[in-house]
Amino acid sequence: LLNLAAETGPSWVERALADLDAILIDHAHCEKKAAGTAVNLIFRYPQHADLHRALSQLAREELRHFEGVLDQLARRGIALAAQRPAPYAGRLRQEIRSREPARLVDTLLCCALIEARSCERLGLLARAVDDPELRRFFGALVASEARHHGIYAELAESVAPGEARGRLRALAAHEARVLAASPALPRLHA
Ligand SMILES: [Fe+2]
Ligand SMILES: [Fe+2]
């Protein structure tokens, strides 16, 4: 369903539970970045009007997620500090081809994979954390991020019918390699 090439193992869950504050701060930054990425695509591709409504709705949802994480941080008395991001997104994007429309297709597919990985790991956290309110919060996000994965994959398919699916498999394999080589930081994507 999520098109991921490798499943997250139990060591990531242990690492996340050991520094849940850092995970929550990272999660807030991730939701903010997800909204920004969707808005940036609207600006970068004015000629792709067929993508704009889906991206706009997605950006609003990510901002609502961001606000939800802010609520969880406030409830737990954690300040939203600056934080060094995991190298994940930058390394993932290294495989994006430079010429259009391949660049757009690859960008949409990288977004699809980031959403898929977020979905998988938020689901793992929803089952693993003790705090019942956090369990509910993470659990409610799982369906939403799964839907975002599907939206980005469909948008890529609409830009490159017939090509996007094979490209998604190749980028998913790259995504799994990026995570396997990632430093063991307390981050959603490390
Ligand atoms: Fe989100
Ligand atoms: Fe999302």
mmCIF file of C-alpha atoms and ligand atoms in Angstrom:
data_model
loop_
_atom_site.group_PDB
_atom_site.id
_atom_site.type_symbol
_atom_site.label_atom_id
_atom_site.label_comp_id
_atom_site.label_asym_id
_atom_site.label_seq_id
_atom_site.Cartn_x
_atom_site.Cartn_y
_atom_site.Cartn_z
ATOM 1 C CA LEU A 1 0.000 0.000 0.000
ATOM 2 C CA LEU A 2 2.711 2.489 0.974
ATOM 3 C CA ASN A 3 5.223 1.365 -1.684
ATOM 4 C CA LEU A 4 8.127 1.353 0.781
ATOM 5 C CA ALA A 5 11.073 -0.914 -0.101
ATOM 6 C CA ALA A 6 12.029 -1.663 3.527
ATOM 7 C CA GLU A 7 10.135 -1.789 6.807
ATOM 8 C CA THR A 8 11.259 0.122 9.886
ATOM 9 C CA GLY A 9 12.768 -2.190 12.495
ATOM 10 C CA PRO A 10 12.332 -2.212 16.292
ATOM 11 C CA SER A 11 15.613 -0.335 16.930
ATOM 12 C CA TRP A 12 14.122 2.856 15.496
ATOM 13 C CA VAL A 13 11.125 2.601 17.840
ATOM 14 C CA GLU A 14 13.451 2.150 20.833
ATOM 15 C CA ARG A 15 15.491 5.180 19.777
ATOM 16 C CA ALA A 16 12.348 7.273 19.295
ATOM 17 C CA LEU A 17 10.886 6.322 22.688
ATOM 18 C CA ALA A 18 14.212 7.110 24.370
ATOM 19 C CA ASP A 19 13.986 10.732 23.182
ATOM 20 C CA LEU A 20 10.344 11.426 22.530
ATOM 21 C CA ASP A 21 10.813 15.175 23.103
ATOM 22 C CA ALA A 22 13.289 15.368 20.196
ATOM 23 C CA ILE A 23 10.929 13.284 18.047
ATOM 24 C CA LEU A 24 8.040 15.653 18.759
ATOM 25 C CA ILE A 25 10.161 18.702 17.910
ATOM 26 C CA ASP A 26 11.275 16.993 14.690
ATOM 27 C CA HIS A 27 7.676 16.073 13.948
ATOM 28 C CA ALA A 28 6.613 19.728 14.233
ATOM 29 C CA HIS A 29 9.384 20.758 11.811
ATOM 30 C CA CYS A 30 8.360 17.942 9.430
ATOM 31 C CA GLU A 31 4.709 19.029 9.302
ATOM 32 C CA LYS A 32 5.805 22.632 8.717
ATOM 33 C CA LYS A 33 8.139 21.508 5.913
ATOM 34 C CA ALA A 34 5.423 19.340 4.368
ATOM 35 C CA ALA A 35 3.137 22.382 4.150
ATOM 36 C CA GLY A 36 5.942 24.521 2.734
ATOM 37 C CA THR A 37 6.858 21.928 0.109
ATOM 38 C CA ALA A 38 3.274 21.744 -1.172
ATOM 39 C CA VAL A 39 3.036 25.561 -1.369
ATOM 40 C CA ASN A 40 6.430 25.779 -3.097
ATOM 41 C CA LEU A 41 5.247 23.347 -5.785
ATOM 42 C CA ILE A 42 2.286 25.633 -6.528
ATOM 43 C CA PHE A 43 4.708 28.541 -7.011
ATOM 44 C CA ARG A 44 7.268 26.566 -8.990
ATOM 45 C CA TYR A 45 4.754 25.058 -11.433
ATOM 46 C CA PRO A 46 2.187 27.752 -12.322
ATOM 47 C CA GLN A 47 1.620 25.953 -15.657
ATOM 48 C CA HIS A 48 0.442 22.782 -13.829
ATOM 49 C CA ALA A 49 -2.913 24.199 -12.741
ATOM 50 C CA ASP A 50 -4.298 20.659 -12.489
ATOM 51 C CA LEU A 51 -2.053 20.066 -9.433
ATOM 52 C CA HIS A 52 -2.849 23.268 -7.562
ATOM 53 C CA ARG A 53 -6.070 22.377 -5.743
ATOM 54 C CA ALA A 54 -4.755 19.069 -4.401
ATOM 55 C CA LEU A 55 -1.500 20.721 -3.286
ATOM 56 C CA SER A 56 -3.350 23.604 -1.632
ATOM 57 C CA GLN A 57 -5.630 21.247 0.322
ATOM 58 C CA LEU A 58 -2.621 19.187 1.295
ATOM 59 C CA ALA A 59 -0.732 22.267 2.526
ATOM 60 C CA ARG A 60 -3.689 23.272 4.708
ATOM 61 C CA GLU A 61 -3.889 19.795 6.194
ATOM 62 C CA GLU A 62 -0.164 19.821 6.971
ATOM 63 C CA LEU A 63 -0.528 23.180 8.710
ATOM 64 C CA ARG A 64 -3.347 21.723 10.810
ATOM 65 C CA HIS A 65 -1.026 18.816 11.674
ATOM 66 C CA PHE A 66 1.658 21.366 12.576
ATOM 67 C CA GLU A 67 -0.793 23.083 14.926
ATOM 68 C CA GLY A 68 -1.684 19.704 16.411
ATOM 69 C CA VAL A 69 1.977 18.996 17.177
ATOM 70 C CA LEU A 70 2.296 22.480 18.693
ATOM 71 C CA ASP A 71 -0.608 21.553 21.010
ATOM 72 C CA GLN A 72 1.141 18.314 22.034
ATOM 73 C CA LEU A 73 4.418 20.165 22.653
ATOM 74 C CA ALA A 74 2.630 22.770 24.784
ATOM 75 C CA ARG A 75 0.757 20.110 26.748
ATOM 76 C CA ARG A 76 4.035 18.368 27.549
ATOM 77 C CA GLY A 77 5.854 21.646 28.315
ATOM 78 C CA ILE A 78 8.359 21.281 25.454
ATOM 79 C CA ALA A 79 9.647 24.372 23.624
ATOM 80 C CA LEU A 80 9.797 24.179 19.820
ATOM 81 C CA ALA A 81 13.542 24.705 19.537
ATOM 82 C CA ALA A 82 15.608 24.832 16.368
ATOM 83 C CA GLN A 83 16.971 21.399 15.584
ATOM 84 C CA ARG A 84 19.460 19.991 13.142
ATOM 85 C CA PRO A 85 17.389 18.041 10.598
ATOM 86 C CA ALA A 86 18.193 14.470 9.604
ATOM 87 C CA PRO A 87 20.096 14.254 6.285
ATOM 88 C CA TYR A 88 17.225 12.122 4.919
ATOM 89 C CA ALA A 89 15.319 14.605 2.735
ATOM 90 C CA GLY A 90 18.453 16.107 1.206
ATOM 91 C CA ARG A 91 19.878 12.689 0.372
ATOM 92 C CA LEU A 92 16.545 11.469 -0.942
ATOM 93 C CA ARG A 93 16.383 14.450 -3.306
ATOM 94 C CA GLN A 94 19.838 13.740 -4.726
ATOM 95 C CA GLU A 95 18.176 11.234 -7.084
ATOM 96 C CA ILE A 96 15.776 13.832 -8.523
ATOM 97 C CA ARG A 97 16.506 14.244 -12.239
ATOM 98 C CA SER A 98 17.205 17.819 -13.319
ATOM 99 C CA ARG A 99 15.273 18.110 -16.583
ATOM 100 C CA GLU A 100 11.524 18.698 -16.710
ATOM 101 C CA PRO A 101 9.106 16.999 -16.557
ATOM 102 C CA ALA A 102 11.273 14.332 -14.870
ATOM 103 C CA ARG A 103 12.174 16.788 -12.110
ATOM 104 C CA LEU A 104 8.503 17.336 -11.239
ATOM 105 C CA VAL A 105 7.724 13.602 -11.381
ATOM 106 C CA ASP A 106 10.656 12.731 -9.124
ATOM 107 C CA THR A 107 9.862 15.551 -6.690
ATOM 108 C CA LEU A 108 6.254 14.353 -6.367
ATOM 109 C CA LEU A 109 7.443 10.763 -5.883
ATOM 110 C CA CYS A 110 9.963 11.789 -3.202
ATOM 111 C CA CYS A 111 7.110 13.582 -1.430
ATOM 112 C CA ALA A 112 5.031 10.396 -1.762
ATOM 113 C CA LEU A 113 7.818 8.371 -0.119
ATOM 114 C CA ILE A 114 8.345 10.884 2.703
ATOM 115 C CA GLU A 115 4.596 10.734 3.412
ATOM 116 C CA ALA A 116 4.695 6.933 3.334
ATOM 117 C CA ARG A 117 7.598 6.757 5.779
ATOM 118 C CA SER A 118 5.929 9.292 8.097
ATOM 119 C CA CYS A 119 2.742 7.241 7.966
ATOM 120 C CA GLU A 120 4.550 3.997 8.800
ATOM 121 C CA ARG A 121 6.512 5.482 11.703
ATOM 122 C CA LEU A 122 3.637 7.495 13.188
ATOM 123 C CA GLY A 123 1.732 4.208 13.206
ATOM 124 C CA LEU A 124 4.583 2.523 15.077
ATOM 125 C CA LEU A 125 4.643 5.384 17.608
ATOM 126 C CA ALA A 126 0.853 5.242 18.015
ATOM 127 C CA ARG A 127 1.243 1.650 19.224
ATOM 128 C CA ALA A 128 4.417 2.168 21.279
ATOM 129 C CA VAL A 129 4.045 5.373 23.331
ATOM 130 C CA ASP A 130 2.553 5.336 26.846
ATOM 131 C CA ASP A 131 0.812 8.715 26.781
ATOM 132 C CA PRO A 132 -2.794 7.919 25.704
ATOM 133 C CA GLU A 133 -3.329 11.358 24.188
ATOM 134 C CA LEU A 134 -0.187 11.017 22.065
ATOM 135 C CA ARG A 135 -1.327 7.564 20.959
ATOM 136 C CA ARG A 136 -4.626 9.056 19.786
ATOM 137 C CA PHE A 137 -2.862 11.974 18.113
ATOM 138 C CA PHE A 138 -0.361 9.825 16.196
ATOM 139 C CA GLY A 139 -3.057 7.285 15.337
ATOM 140 C CA ALA A 140 -5.278 9.974 13.826
ATOM 141 C CA LEU A 141 -2.416 11.164 11.588
ATOM 142 C CA VAL A 142 -1.756 7.719 10.084
ATOM 143 C CA ALA A 143 -4.776 7.726 7.748
ATOM 144 C CA SER A 144 -4.074 11.285 6.710
ATOM 145 C CA GLU A 145 -0.420 10.654 5.788
ATOM 146 C CA ALA A 146 -1.397 7.464 3.934
ATOM 147 C CA ARG A 147 -3.837 9.543 1.895
ATOM 148 C CA HIS A 148 -1.100 12.123 1.204
ATOM 149 C CA HIS A 149 1.118 9.338 -0.064
ATOM 150 C CA GLY A 150 -1.632 8.303 -2.476
ATOM 151 C CA ILE A 151 -2.252 11.884 -3.623
ATOM 152 C CA TYR A 152 1.421 12.512 -4.452
ATOM 153 C CA ALA A 153 1.711 9.159 -6.245
ATOM 154 C CA GLU A 154 -1.430 9.951 -8.287
ATOM 155 C CA LEU A 155 -0.191 13.446 -9.153
ATOM 156 C CA ALA A 156 3.084 11.938 -10.398
ATOM 157 C CA GLU A 157 1.110 9.414 -12.459
ATOM 158 C CA SER A 158 -0.955 12.255 -13.968
ATOM 159 C CA VAL A 159 2.233 14.074 -15.032
ATOM 160 C CA ALA A 160 3.925 10.944 -16.420
ATOM 161 C CA PRO A 161 1.305 8.264 -17.162
ATOM 162 C CA GLY A 162 2.870 4.834 -17.349
ATOM 163 C CA GLU A 163 6.292 5.983 -16.165
ATOM 164 C CA ALA A 164 5.647 7.057 -12.582
ATOM 165 C CA ARG A 165 5.053 3.585 -11.140
ATOM 166 C CA GLY A 166 8.420 2.171 -12.196
ATOM 167 C CA ARG A 167 10.157 5.323 -11.084
ATOM 168 C CA LEU A 168 8.447 5.069 -7.683
ATOM 169 C CA ARG A 169 9.924 1.583 -7.220
ATOM 170 C CA ALA A 170 13.429 2.857 -8.047
ATOM 171 C CA LEU A 171 13.129 5.838 -5.706
ATOM 172 C CA ALA A 172 11.695 3.621 -2.944
ATOM 173 C CA ALA A 173 14.820 1.450 -3.145
ATOM 174 C CA HIS A 174 16.931 4.614 -2.892
ATOM 175 C CA GLU A 175 14.861 5.805 0.092
ATOM 176 C CA ALA A 176 15.523 2.532 1.916
ATOM 177 C CA ARG A 177 19.281 2.878 1.257
ATOM 178 C CA VAL A 178 19.259 6.476 2.537
ATOM 179 C CA LEU A 179 17.609 5.378 5.785
ATOM 180 C CA ALA A 180 19.961 2.413 6.191
ATOM 181 C CA ALA A 181 22.948 4.801 5.926
ATOM 182 C CA SER A 182 21.414 7.449 8.198
ATOM 183 C CA PRO A 183 23.050 8.505 11.476
ATOM 184 C CA ALA A 184 21.135 7.154 14.497
ATOM 185 C CA LEU A 185 19.503 10.445 15.476
ATOM 186 C CA PRO A 186 16.183 10.760 17.333
ATOM 187 C CA ARG A 187 14.278 11.867 14.222
ATOM 188 C CA LEU A 188 11.205 10.638 12.355
ATOM 189 C CA HIS A 189 13.364 10.054 9.259
ATOM 190 C CA ALA A 190 16.684 8.779 10.611
HETATM 191 FE FE FE B 1 1.203 15.721 8.080
HETATM 192 FE FE FE B 2 1.411 14.548 4.999
#
